[in-house]
CSV table of C-alpha atoms and ligand atoms in Angstrom, one decimal:
chain,number,residue,atom,x,y,z
N,847,MET,CA,24.1,24.2,29.2
N,848,LYS,CA,26.6,27.0,28.3
N,849,ALA,CA,29.4,26.6,25.8
N,850,ILE,CA,32.9,27.9,25.5
N,851,VAL,CA,34.7,27.8,22.2
N,852,LEU,CA,38.5,28.1,22.2
N,853,GLY,CA,39.7,30.0,19.2
N,854,ALA,CA,42.5,32.2,20.3
N,855,GLY,CA,45.4,30.2,18.9
N,856,LYS,CA,47.4,31.4,15.9
N,857,GLY,CA,47.5,28.0,14.3
N,858,THR,CA,51.2,28.1,13.7
N,859,ARG,CA,51.2,24.9,11.8
N,860,MET,CA,48.8,26.4,9.2
N,861,LYS,CA,51.7,28.7,8.2
N,862,SER,CA,49.3,31.5,7.6
N,863,LYS,CA,48.6,35.0,8.7
N,864,LYS,CA,44.9,34.2,8.8
N,865,PRO,CA,43.6,33.1,12.3
N,866,LYS,CA,43.2,29.3,12.1
N,867,VAL,CA,39.5,29.3,12.8
N,868,LEU,CA,38.8,31.5,9.8
N,869,HIS,CA,40.3,29.2,7.3
N,870,PRO,CA,37.4,28.2,5.0
N,871,LEU,CA,36.0,24.7,4.6
N,872,LEU,CA,33.6,24.5,1.6
N,873,GLY,CA,33.4,28.3,1.5
N,874,LYS,CA,32.6,28.8,5.2
N,875,PRO,CA,35.1,29.6,8.0
N,876,MET,CA,36.0,26.6,10.2
N,877,ILE,CA,34.4,28.4,13.2
N,878,TRP,CA,31.1,28.6,11.4
N,879,TYR,CA,30.8,24.8,11.6
N,880,VAL,CA,31.6,24.7,15.3
N,881,LEU,CA,29.1,27.4,16.2
N,882,SER,CA,26.3,25.9,14.0
N,883,THR,CA,26.9,22.5,15.5
N,884,LEU,CA,26.5,23.9,19.0
N,885,ARG,CA,23.3,25.7,18.1
N,886,GLN,CA,21.8,22.6,16.4
N,887,ALA,CA,22.5,20.7,19.6
N,888,GLY,CA,20.5,23.3,21.5
N,889,LEU,CA,23.4,25.3,23.0
N,890,GLU,CA,22.6,29.0,22.6
N,891,ASP,CA,24.7,30.7,25.3
N,892,ILE,CA,28.1,30.6,23.7
N,893,ALA,CA,31.4,32.3,24.7
N,894,LEU,CA,34.1,32.5,22.1
N,895,VAL,CA,37.7,33.0,23.3
N,896,VAL,CA,39.7,35.0,20.8
N,897,GLY,CA,43.3,36.1,20.8
N,898,TYR,CA,45.3,36.0,17.7
N,899,GLY,CA,43.5,38.0,14.9
N,900,ALA,CA,40.6,38.8,17.4
N,901,GLU,CA,39.2,41.7,15.3
N,902,GLU,CA,39.1,39.6,12.2
N,903,VAL,CA,37.4,36.8,14.0
N,904,LYS,CA,34.8,39.1,15.5
N,905,LYS,CA,34.1,40.7,12.2
N,906,GLU,CA,33.4,37.3,10.7
N,907,VAL,CA,31.4,35.8,13.5
N,908,GLY,CA,29.4,38.9,14.5
N,909,ASP,CA,27.4,39.4,17.6
N,910,GLN,CA,25.9,35.9,18.0
N,911,VAL,CA,28.4,35.0,20.7
N,912,THR,CA,30.0,36.6,23.8
N,913,TYR,CA,33.7,37.4,23.3
N,914,PHE,CA,36.5,36.9,25.7
N,915,PHE,CA,40.0,37.9,25.0
N,916,GLN,CA,43.0,35.7,25.8
N,917,GLU,CA,46.0,38.0,26.5
N,918,ASN,CA,48.5,35.3,25.7
N,919,PRO,CA,47.2,33.2,22.8
N,920,ALA,CA,50.0,30.7,23.5
N,921,GLY,CA,49.0,30.3,27.1
N,922,GLY,CA,47.4,27.0,26.5
N,923,THR,CA,43.8,25.7,26.4
N,924,ALA,CA,43.3,26.1,30.2
N,925,ASP,CA,44.5,29.7,30.0
N,926,ALA,CA,41.9,30.2,27.3
N,927,VAL,CA,39.1,28.8,29.5
N,928,LEU,CA,40.4,31.0,32.4
N,929,SER,CA,40.2,34.1,30.2
N,930,ALA,CA,36.4,33.4,29.9
N,931,ILE,CA,36.0,32.9,33.6
N,932,GLU,CA,33.5,35.7,34.1
N,933,PHE,CA,31.3,33.6,31.8
N,934,TRP,CA,31.1,30.7,34.1
N,935,ARG,CA,32.6,31.5,37.6
N,936,THR,CA,29.2,31.6,39.4
N,937,TYR,CA,27.4,29.2,37.1
N,938,GLU,CA,25.8,26.2,38.7
N,939,GLY,CA,25.5,24.0,35.7
N,940,TYR,CA,27.3,22.0,33.0
N,941,ILE,CA,29.5,23.8,30.6
N,942,LEU,CA,30.7,22.5,27.3
N,943,ILE,CA,34.1,23.4,26.2
N,944,THR,CA,35.2,22.7,22.6
N,945,ASN,CA,38.2,23.5,20.5
N,946,GLY,CA,37.6,25.9,17.7
N,947,ASP,CA,39.5,23.6,15.3
N,948,SER,CA,37.2,20.6,15.5
N,949,PRO,CA,34.7,21.4,12.8
N,950,LEU,CA,33.4,17.8,12.1
N,951,VAL,CA,31.8,17.1,15.5
N,952,SER,CA,28.1,16.5,14.8
N,953,PRO,CA,25.1,17.9,16.7
N,954,GLN,CA,24.0,14.3,17.3
N,955,THR,CA,27.2,13.6,19.2
N,956,LEU,CA,26.7,16.7,21.4
N,957,ARG,CA,23.1,15.7,22.0
N,958,GLY,CA,24.4,12.2,22.8
N,959,ILE,CA,26.7,13.6,25.5
N,960,GLN,CA,23.9,15.6,27.1
N,961,ARG,CA,21.7,12.4,27.1
N,962,PHE,CA,24.6,10.4,28.6
N,963,ILE,CA,25.0,12.9,31.5
N,964,HIS,CA,21.3,12.8,32.1
N,965,MET,CA,21.3,8.9,32.1
N,966,VAL,CA,24.2,8.6,34.5
N,967,GLU,CA,22.7,11.0,36.9
N,968,GLU,CA,19.3,9.5,36.7
N,969,TYR,CA,20.1,5.8,36.9
N,970,GLU,CA,23.5,5.6,38.6
N,971,LYS,CA,22.7,8.5,41.0
N,972,ILE,CA,26.2,9.9,40.4
N,973,LYS,CA,27.2,13.5,40.0
N,974,LEU,CA,29.4,13.7,36.9
N,975,SER,CA,32.2,16.2,37.1
N,976,GLY,CA,33.3,15.8,33.5
N,977,VAL,CA,32.7,14.0,30.3
N,978,VAL,CA,35.4,13.8,27.6
N,979,LEU,CA,34.5,13.0,23.9
N,980,TYR,CA,37.0,10.5,22.6
N,981,ALA,CA,37.6,8.2,19.7
N,982,SER,CA,39.6,5.1,19.1
N,983,LEU,CA,42.0,5.8,16.2
N,984,PRO,CA,44.3,3.3,14.4
N,985,ASP,CA,46.8,6.1,14.3
N,986,PRO,CA,46.5,8.4,17.4
N,987,THR,CA,49.5,10.6,16.5
N,988,GLY,CA,49.2,14.2,17.5
N,989,TYR,CA,46.3,13.8,19.9
N,990,GLY,CA,46.2,13.7,23.7
N,991,ARG,CA,45.8,10.1,24.9
N,992,VAL,CA,42.9,9.2,27.1
N,993,ILE,CA,43.8,6.8,29.9
N,994,PHE,CA,40.9,4.8,31.3
N,995,GLU,CA,40.6,2.9,34.5
N,996,GLU,CA,40.9,-0.7,33.5
N,997,GLY,CA,37.6,-2.2,32.3
N,998,SER,CA,35.6,0.9,32.8
N,999,ASP,CA,34.7,4.2,31.1
N,1000,ARG,CA,36.1,6.2,34.0
N,1001,ILE,CA,39.0,8.4,32.9
N,1002,VAL,CA,42.1,8.4,35.0
N,1003,LYS,CA,43.9,11.1,33.0
N,1004,ILE,CA,44.7,12.6,29.6
N,1005,VAL,CA,48.3,12.9,28.6
N,1006,GLU,CA,49.5,15.1,25.8
N,1007,GLU,CA,51.6,13.4,23.2
N,1008,LYS,CA,54.6,15.6,23.9
N,1009,ASP,CA,54.4,14.6,27.6
N,1010,ALA,CA,53.6,11.0,27.1
N,1011,THR,CA,55.7,8.0,28.0
N,1012,PRO,CA,56.4,5.5,25.2
N,1013,GLN,CA,53.8,3.2,26.8
N,1014,GLU,CA,51.2,6.0,26.9
N,1015,ARG,CA,51.8,6.8,23.3
N,1016,GLY,CA,50.8,3.3,22.4
N,1017,VAL,CA,47.2,4.0,23.7
N,1018,ASN,CA,44.9,4.7,20.9
N,1019,THR,CA,41.9,6.3,22.6
N,1020,VAL,CA,42.3,10.0,21.9
N,1021,ASN,CA,40.9,13.2,23.2
N,1022,ALA,CA,38.6,15.0,20.8
N,1023,GLY,CA,39.0,18.4,22.5
N,1024,VAL,CA,35.3,18.5,23.4
N,1025,TYR,CA,34.5,18.3,27.2
N,1026,VAL,CA,31.6,18.9,29.5
N,1027,PHE,CA,32.4,20.0,33.0
N,1028,TRP,CA,30.2,20.6,36.0
N,1029,ALA,CA,31.2,24.3,36.4
N,1030,PRO,CA,31.7,24.4,40.2
N,1031,HIS,CA,34.1,21.4,40.0
N,1032,LEU,CA,36.0,22.9,37.1
N,1033,LEU,CA,36.4,26.0,39.2
N,1034,GLU,CA,38.0,23.9,41.9
N,1035,ALA,CA,40.4,22.3,39.5
N,1036,ILE,CA,41.4,25.0,37.1
N,1037,PHE,CA,43.5,27.1,39.4
N,1038,LYS,CA,45.5,24.0,40.3
N,1039,ILE,CA,46.7,23.5,36.8
N,1040,LYS,CA,50.5,23.9,36.4
N,1041,PRO,CA,52.3,24.8,33.2
N,1042,SER,CA,53.5,21.8,31.2
N,1043,PRO,CA,57.2,21.3,31.8
N,1044,VAL,CA,57.6,20.7,28.1
N,1045,THR,CA,55.7,23.6,26.5
N,1046,GLY,CA,55.0,25.9,29.4
N,1047,GLU,CA,51.3,25.9,28.5
N,1048,LEU,CA,48.3,25.4,30.8
N,1049,TYR,CA,46.4,22.4,29.5
N,1050,ILE,CA,42.6,22.1,30.0
N,1051,THR,CA,43.2,18.3,29.9
N,1052,ASP,CA,44.9,18.7,33.3
N,1053,ALA,CA,41.6,19.7,34.8
N,1054,VAL,CA,40.4,16.2,34.0
N,1055,ASN,CA,43.5,14.7,35.7
N,1056,ILE,CA,43.0,16.9,38.8
N,1057,LEU,CA,39.3,16.0,39.1
N,1058,SER,CA,40.0,12.3,38.7
N,1059,GLU,CA,42.7,12.4,41.3
N,1060,LYS,CA,40.3,14.1,43.7
N,1061,GLY,CA,38.0,11.1,43.2
N,1062,TYR,CA,35.5,13.0,41.1
N,1063,GLU,CA,33.8,11.1,38.3
N,1064,VAL,CA,35.0,11.8,34.8
N,1065,ARG,CA,33.8,9.6,32.0
N,1066,GLY,CA,34.5,9.1,28.4
N,1067,PHE,CA,31.9,9.4,25.7
N,1068,MET,CA,32.9,7.6,22.4
N,1069,ALA,CA,32.2,9.4,19.1
N,1070,SER,CA,30.2,7.0,17.0
N,1071,ASP,CA,32.1,8.1,13.9
N,1072,PRO,CA,35.8,8.5,14.7
N,1073,SER,CA,36.3,10.9,11.8
N,1074,GLU,CA,34.2,13.4,13.7
N,1075,ILE,CA,36.9,14.2,16.1
N,1076,LEU,CA,39.5,15.4,13.5
N,1077,GLY,CA,41.4,18.4,14.7
N,1078,VAL,CA,42.6,20.8,12.1
N,1079,ASN,CA,46.2,21.7,12.8
N,1080,ASP,CA,47.7,22.1,9.3
N,1081,ARG,CA,46.7,22.5,5.7
N,1082,TRP,CA,46.6,18.8,5.1
N,1083,ASP,CA,44.1,18.4,8.0
N,1084,LEU,CA,42.1,21.2,6.4
N,1085,ALA,CA,42.0,19.4,3.1
N,1086,VAL,CA,41.0,16.1,4.8
N,1087,ALA,CA,38.3,17.9,6.9
N,1088,GLU,CA,36.9,19.6,3.8
N,1089,ASN,CA,36.7,16.4,1.9
N,1090,LEU,CA,34.9,14.6,4.8
N,1091,LEU,CA,32.4,17.5,5.0
N,1092,ARG,CA,31.9,17.4,1.3
N,1093,LEU,CA,31.1,13.7,1.3
N,1094,LYS,CA,28.8,14.2,4.2
N,1095,LEU,CA,26.8,16.8,2.3
N,1096,ILE,CA,26.7,14.6,-0.8
N,1097,LYS,CA,25.5,11.7,1.2
N,1098,TYR,CA,22.8,13.9,2.9
N,1099,TRP,CA,21.4,14.9,-0.5
N,1100,ALA,CA,21.8,11.5,-2.1
N,1101,GLN,CA,19.6,10.1,0.7
N,1102,ARG,CA,17.0,12.7,-0.3
N,1103,GLY,CA,16.8,11.6,-3.9
N,1104,VAL,CA,19.7,13.4,-5.7
N,1105,THR,CA,21.9,11.4,-8.1
N,1106,PHE,CA,25.6,12.2,-8.1
N,1107,ARG,CA,27.8,10.8,-10.8
N,1108,ASN,CA,31.4,10.4,-9.8
N,1109,PRO,CA,30.8,12.1,-6.4
N,1110,GLU,CA,34.5,12.3,-5.6
N,1111,THR,CA,34.8,15.1,-8.2
N,1112,ILE,CA,31.8,17.2,-7.1
N,1113,TRP,CA,32.1,20.3,-5.0
N,1114,ILE,CA,29.1,21.3,-2.9
N,1115,GLU,CA,28.8,24.0,-0.1
N,1116,PRO,CA,26.5,23.8,3.0
N,1117,ASP,CA,24.0,26.5,1.9
N,1118,VAL,CA,23.2,24.7,-1.4
N,1119,ASP,CA,19.6,23.4,-1.5
N,1120,LEU,CA,18.8,20.4,-3.8
N,1121,SER,CA,15.6,18.6,-4.6
N,1122,PRO,CA,14.7,15.0,-5.5
N,1123,GLU,CA,15.3,13.8,-9.0
N,1124,VAL,CA,18.1,16.3,-9.5
N,1125,GLU,CA,21.2,14.7,-11.3
N,1126,VAL,CA,24.6,16.2,-10.7
N,1127,ARG,CA,27.3,15.0,-13.1
N,1128,GLN,CA,31.0,14.8,-12.6
N,1129,GLY,CA,33.1,17.9,-11.9
N,1130,ALA,CA,30.1,20.1,-11.0
N,1131,VAL,CA,30.7,22.9,-8.6
N,1132,LEU,CA,27.7,24.1,-6.5
N,1133,LYS,CA,28.5,27.2,-4.4
N,1134,GLY,CA,26.9,29.7,-2.1
N,1135,LYS,CA,23.1,30.0,-1.8
N,1136,THR,CA,22.3,27.9,-4.8
N,1137,LYS,CA,18.8,26.3,-5.1
N,1138,VAL,CA,18.1,23.6,-7.6
N,1139,GLU,CA,14.5,22.3,-8.1
N,1140,LYS,CA,13.2,19.0,-9.0
N,1141,GLY,CA,14.4,17.1,-12.1
N,1142,VAL,CA,17.2,19.5,-13.0
N,1143,LEU,CA,20.3,18.2,-14.8
N,1144,ILE,CA,23.6,19.7,-13.9
N,1145,GLY,CA,26.1,18.6,-16.5
N,1146,GLU,CA,29.8,17.8,-16.3
N,1147,GLY,CA,31.9,20.7,-15.0
N,1148,VAL,CA,29.1,23.2,-14.5
N,1149,VAL,CA,29.7,25.9,-12.0
N,1150,LEU,CA,26.6,27.3,-10.2
N,1151,GLU,CA,27.0,30.1,-7.6
N,1152,ASN,CA,24.2,31.9,-5.7
N,1153,SER,CA,21.8,30.9,-8.4
N,1154,THR,CA,18.3,29.3,-8.7
N,1155,VAL,CA,17.5,26.6,-11.2
N,1156,GLU,CA,13.8,25.9,-11.6
N,1157,GLU,CA,12.1,22.6,-12.3
N,1158,GLY,CA,13.3,20.4,-15.2
N,1159,ALA,CA,15.9,22.8,-16.5
N,1160,ARG,CA,19.1,21.4,-18.0
N,1161,ILE,CA,22.5,22.9,-17.7
N,1162,LEU,CA,24.9,21.3,-20.1
N,1163,PRO,CA,28.6,20.8,-19.6
N,1164,TYR,CA,31.0,23.6,-18.6
N,1165,SER,CA,28.5,26.4,-18.2
N,1166,VAL,CA,29.2,29.0,-15.5
N,1167,VAL,CA,26.2,30.6,-13.8
N,1168,GLU,CA,26.5,33.3,-11.1
N,1169,SER,CA,23.8,35.2,-9.3
N,1170,SER,CA,21.2,34.2,-11.9
N,1171,THR,CA,17.9,32.4,-12.3
N,1172,ILE,CA,17.1,29.7,-14.8
N,1173,LYS,CA,13.4,29.1,-15.2
N,1174,ALA,CA,11.7,25.8,-15.6
N,1175,GLY,CA,12.5,23.8,-18.7
N,1176,ALA,CA,15.2,26.1,-20.0
N,1177,ILE,CA,18.4,24.7,-21.5
N,1178,VAL,CA,21.7,26.4,-20.9
N,1179,GLY,CA,25.0,25.5,-22.4
N,1180,PRO,CA,27.3,23.7,-23.2
N,1181,PHE,CA,29.8,26.5,-22.5
N,1182,ALA,CA,27.4,29.2,-21.6
N,1183,ARG,CA,28.0,32.0,-19.1
N,1184,LEU,CA,25.3,33.8,-17.1
N,1185,ARG,CA,26.0,36.5,-14.5
N,1186,ASN,CA,24.8,39.5,-12.6
N,1187,ASN,CA,21.1,38.8,-12.0
N,1188,THR,CA,20.3,37.3,-15.3
N,1189,VAL,CA,17.0,35.5,-15.8
N,1190,VAL,CA,16.6,32.9,-18.4
N,1191,GLY,CA,12.9,32.4,-19.1
N,1192,GLU,CA,10.9,29.3,-19.2
N,1193,SER,CA,11.9,26.8,-21.9
N,1194,ALA,CA,14.4,29.3,-23.3
N,1195,GLU,CA,17.7,28.1,-24.8
N,1196,VAL,CA,21.1,29.7,-24.2
N,1197,GLY,CA,23.7,27.8,-26.1
N,1198,ASN,CA,27.4,27.5,-26.8
N,1199,PHE,CA,29.6,30.5,-26.0
N,1200,VAL,CA,26.8,32.8,-25.1
N,1201,GLU,CA,27.3,35.2,-22.3
N,1202,VAL,CA,24.3,36.9,-20.7
N,1203,LYS,CA,24.8,39.6,-18.1
N,1204,ASN,CA,22.2,41.5,-16.1
N,1205,SER,CA,19.5,40.6,-18.6
N,1206,THR,CA,16.1,39.1,-18.5
N,1207,LEU,CA,15.2,36.7,-21.3
N,1208,GLY,CA,11.5,35.8,-21.7
N,1209,LYS,CA,9.9,32.5,-22.4
N,1210,GLU,CA,11.3,30.3,-25.3
N,1211,VAL,CA,13.9,32.9,-26.2
N,1212,LYS,CA,16.7,31.3,-28.3
N,1213,ALA,CA,20.3,32.5,-28.2
N,1214,LYS,CA,22.1,29.4,-29.2
N,1215,HIS,CA,25.5,30.4,-30.4
N,1216,LEU,CA,28.3,32.9,-29.8
N,1217,SER,CA,26.5,35.9,-28.5
N,1218,TYR,CA,26.9,38.6,-25.9
N,1219,ILE,CA,23.7,39.9,-24.3
N,1220,GLY,CA,24.3,42.6,-21.7
N,1221,ASP,CA,21.9,44.9,-19.8
N,1222,ALA,CA,18.8,43.8,-21.9
N,1223,THR,CA,15.2,42.9,-21.6
N,1224,VAL,CA,14.4,40.3,-24.2
N,1225,GLY,CA,10.7,39.4,-24.8
N,1226,ASP,CA,9.2,36.0,-25.2
N,1227,ARG,CA,10.1,33.9,-28.3
N,1228,VAL,CA,12.8,36.3,-29.5
N,1229,ASN,CA,15.4,34.7,-31.6
N,1230,VAL,CA,19.0,35.9,-31.2
N,1231,GLY,CA,21.1,34.7,-34.1
N,1232,ALA,CA,24.7,33.4,-34.0
N,1233,GLY,CA,27.3,36.0,-33.2
N,1234,VAL,CA,24.8,38.8,-32.1
N,1235,VAL,CA,26.4,41.4,-29.8
N,1236,PHE,CA,24.4,43.7,-27.5
N,1237,ALA,CA,26.8,46.7,-27.3
N,1238,ASN,CA,25.9,48.1,-23.9
N,1239,PHE,CA,29.0,50.2,-23.1
N,1240,ASP,CA,30.2,53.4,-24.7
N,1241,GLY,CA,33.4,53.5,-22.7
N,1242,LYS,CA,31.8,55.5,-19.8
N,1243,LYS,CA,28.3,54.3,-19.2
N,1244,LYS,CA,26.2,51.1,-19.6
N,1245,TYR,CA,22.9,51.4,-21.5
N,1246,HIS,CA,19.9,49.2,-21.7
N,1247,THR,CA,18.4,47.4,-24.7
N,1248,VAL,CA,14.8,46.3,-25.1
N,1249,VAL,CA,13.9,43.6,-27.6
N,1250,GLU,CA,10.1,43.0,-27.7
N,1251,GLU,CA,8.3,39.7,-28.1
N,1252,GLY,CA,8.8,37.6,-31.2
N,1253,ALA,CA,11.5,39.8,-32.7
N,1254,PHE,CA,14.2,38.2,-34.9
N,1255,ILE,CA,17.8,39.4,-34.5
N,1256,GLY,CA,19.8,38.1,-37.5
N,1257,SER,CA,23.2,36.6,-37.1
N,1258,ASN,CA,26.2,38.7,-36.5
N,1259,SER,CA,24.2,41.9,-35.9
N,1260,LEU,CA,25.1,44.6,-33.5
N,1261,LEU,CA,22.5,46.3,-31.2
N,1262,ILE,CA,23.9,49.6,-30.0
N,1263,ALA,CA,22.3,50.6,-26.7
N,1264,PRO,CA,20.2,52.4,-25.7
N,1265,ILE,CA,17.8,51.0,-28.3
N,1266,LYS,CA,14.4,49.3,-28.6
N,1267,VAL,CA,13.5,46.7,-31.1
N,1268,GLY,CA,9.7,46.4,-31.4
N,1269,LYS,CA,7.5,43.4,-31.5
N,1270,LEU,CA,8.0,40.9,-34.4
N,1271,ALA,CA,10.6,43.2,-35.9
N,1272,TYR,CA,13.4,41.8,-38.0
N,1273,ILE,CA,17.0,42.8,-38.0
N,1274,ALA,CA,18.9,41.6,-41.0
N,1275,GLY,CA,22.0,39.6,-40.4
N,1276,GLY,CA,25.2,41.6,-40.2
N,1277,SER,CA,23.4,45.0,-39.4
N,1278,ALA,CA,24.8,47.5,-36.9
N,1279,VAL,CA,21.6,49.0,-35.4
N,1280,SER,CA,21.8,52.2,-33.5
N,1281,LYS,CA,18.2,53.5,-33.8
N,1282,ASP,CA,14.9,52.1,-32.5
N,1283,VAL,CA,13.3,49.6,-34.8
N,1284,PRO,CA,9.5,49.9,-34.8
N,1285,GLU,CA,7.1,47.0,-34.3
N,1286,GLY,CA,6.8,44.7,-37.3
N,1287,THR,CA,9.5,46.4,-39.5
N,1288,LEU,CA,12.7,45.1,-41.0
N,1289,ALA,CA,16.0,46.9,-40.3
N,1290,VAL,CA,18.9,46.4,-42.7
N,1291,GLU,CA,22.2,48.2,-42.4
N,1292,ARG,CA,24.6,46.7,-44.7
N,1293,ALA,CA,26.8,47.8,-47.6
N,1294,ARG,CA,25.5,46.6,-51.0
N,1295,LEU,CA,27.1,43.4,-52.1
N,1296,ARG,CA,29.3,43.8,-55.2
N,1297,ILE,CA,30.3,40.9,-57.5
N,1298,VAL,CA,33.4,41.8,-59.4
N,1299,LYS,CA,33.6,39.8,-62.6
N,1300,ASP,CA,36.7,37.8,-63.4
N,1301,LYS,CA,38.5,39.0,-60.2
N,1302,GLY,CA,39.4,35.4,-59.2
N,1303,LYS,CA,40.5,34.4,-62.6
N,1304,GLN,CA,43.4,37.0,-62.4
N,1305,LYS,CA,45.2,34.5,-60.2
N,1306,LEU,CA,45.6,32.2,-63.2
N,1307,LEU,CA,47.3,35.0,-65.3
U,2384,UD1,C1,44.2,19.7,21.9
U,2384,UD1,C2,44.2,18.8,23.2
U,2384,UD1,C3,44.5,17.4,22.8
U,2384,UD1,C4,43.4,16.9,21.9
U,2384,UD1,C5,43.3,17.8,20.7
U,2384,UD1,C6,42.1,17.4,19.8
U,2384,UD1,C7,45.1,20.3,25.0
U,2384,UD1,C8,46.2,20.6,25.8
U,2384,UD1,N1,45.2,19.3,24.1
U,2384,UD1,O1,45.5,19.6,21.4
U,2384,UD1,O2,44.5,16.6,24.0
U,2384,UD1,O3,43.7,15.6,21.5
U,2384,UD1,O4,43.2,19.2,21.0
U,2384,UD1,O5,42.1,18.1,18.6
U,2384,UD1,O6,44.0,20.9,25.1
U,2384,UD1,N2,43.7,27.6,21.9
U,2384,UD1,C9,43.4,28.8,22.5
U,2384,UD1,N3,44.4,29.3,23.3
U,2384,UD1,C10,45.6,28.7,23.5
U,2384,UD1,C11,45.8,27.5,22.9
U,2384,UD1,C12,44.8,27.0,22.1
U,2384,UD1,O7,42.3,29.4,22.4
U,2384,UD1,O8,46.4,29.3,24.3
U,2384,UD1,C13,42.6,27.1,21.0
U,2384,UD1,C14,43.1,26.9,19.6
U,2384,UD1,O9,42.7,28.1,18.8
U,2384,UD1,C15,42.4,25.7,19.1
U,2384,UD1,C16,42.1,24.9,20.3
U,2384,UD1,O10,42.3,25.7,21.4
U,2384,UD1,O11,41.1,26.0,18.5
U,2384,UD1,C17,43.1,23.7,20.5
U,2384,UD1,O12,44.4,24.1,20.5
U,2384,UD1,P1,45.6,23.3,19.8
U,2384,UD1,O13,46.8,24.0,20.1
U,2384,UD1,O14,45.2,23.1,18.4
U,2384,UD1,O15,45.6,22.0,20.6
U,2384,UD1,P2,46.1,20.6,20.2
U,2384,UD1,O16,47.5,20.5,20.2
U,2384,UD1,O17,45.4,20.2,18.9
U,2385,CA,CA1,44.2,21.3,17.4
């Protein structure tokens, strides 16, 4: 089966310059969901009709589809299908047509439609000309209404809301904007479609009406979950769709052994990969290609983006982790920030108000309070005291710091890169260190402490 995706419309109701199908849902453009659903349902030969913002759409989608250009992106959905006619004119098979703004349709539903066609042909010995995905909605406002032959799943016609009579508006079976047509029959019908007297557009739904009038068989296929058919027309639809997708992902992972506390507050994107026994607490944000291994705790308000968290690590509240790796058993936060390819070693601890950038911390390193560690390699079991700053920037260039295994960096000291602190060396608290410190030595750089006698007593005089 071939597929055509309609994505040429501007999406006027979005009130946006961005083509509608590029508006993101959980960090991915709407069209990404439509295309990945098609592929998951086994449809590989896909045409994408573009029009408004065509170049932008092509740039985003890449070469995984065949593009067709609709000259008049307000020509209507049948005009869009016509602009891809070279894709299907001589095709002797079924063709699936889907709106580009229906991101919630599931692969199971598309497979269901394919099975349905097969069953009807096999057991009823009928050639189906079309199948329309529909749902029964308590509030059908905004959708085309599907009118069935009484007591059957044969479709008589689809009427757009704008063209519907008051009686037709009362019908609550609605068109999802997903159809399968037998291509030769669609070809017979599509040139007979006339512009809507109300909008001047050519409606693909009229192909259904024409086929049915000719006595061809067009059937309805009901979506098992009515929320799947949501069409995104404005920003509120976008918010609703995003929320539904988010809950779907949370449910998927919950059923695979992940605990979510207060799931209505948790953000999760489709490329995130979780494991059993992970616990995600309220307000957590999981973005991009983030991978979380078994038994990890993700605390309240933690933000994880394009990062890996290995087995049993704990990320305490309000920590922000980007493009970094946290090794097994490490503890990060509360209020820690890791970025730019940072690696926190096994069972290491990075605590409150510590920022680590482009650095590798070894096993059991401790940096528990108020530090900046930038562009450094820190060996196993190094202790970084409170308030330590790795000064990596001289105003022009960034430099690297190496701190070897077991060294002790006293509180409030300053390591001025490039510099190397040897194994088991000590740096006395408050020192500004700009030379290498050899293995096993102590570095102190501090003005001598003076005690001035009776200074405080002067206040009494
Ligand atoms: C369409 C259906 C309606 C259905 C609803 C489901 C028609 C006439 N109506 O209405 O029955 O209930 O979807 O969501 O098809 N597009 C083009 N070129 C155009 C016009 C639209 O490519 O000239 C694309 C749009 O980018 C969009 C899709 O087709 O992805 C649907 O268009 P839209 O204008 O949103 O149709 P609806 O009014 O929602
Ligand atoms: Ca729509």
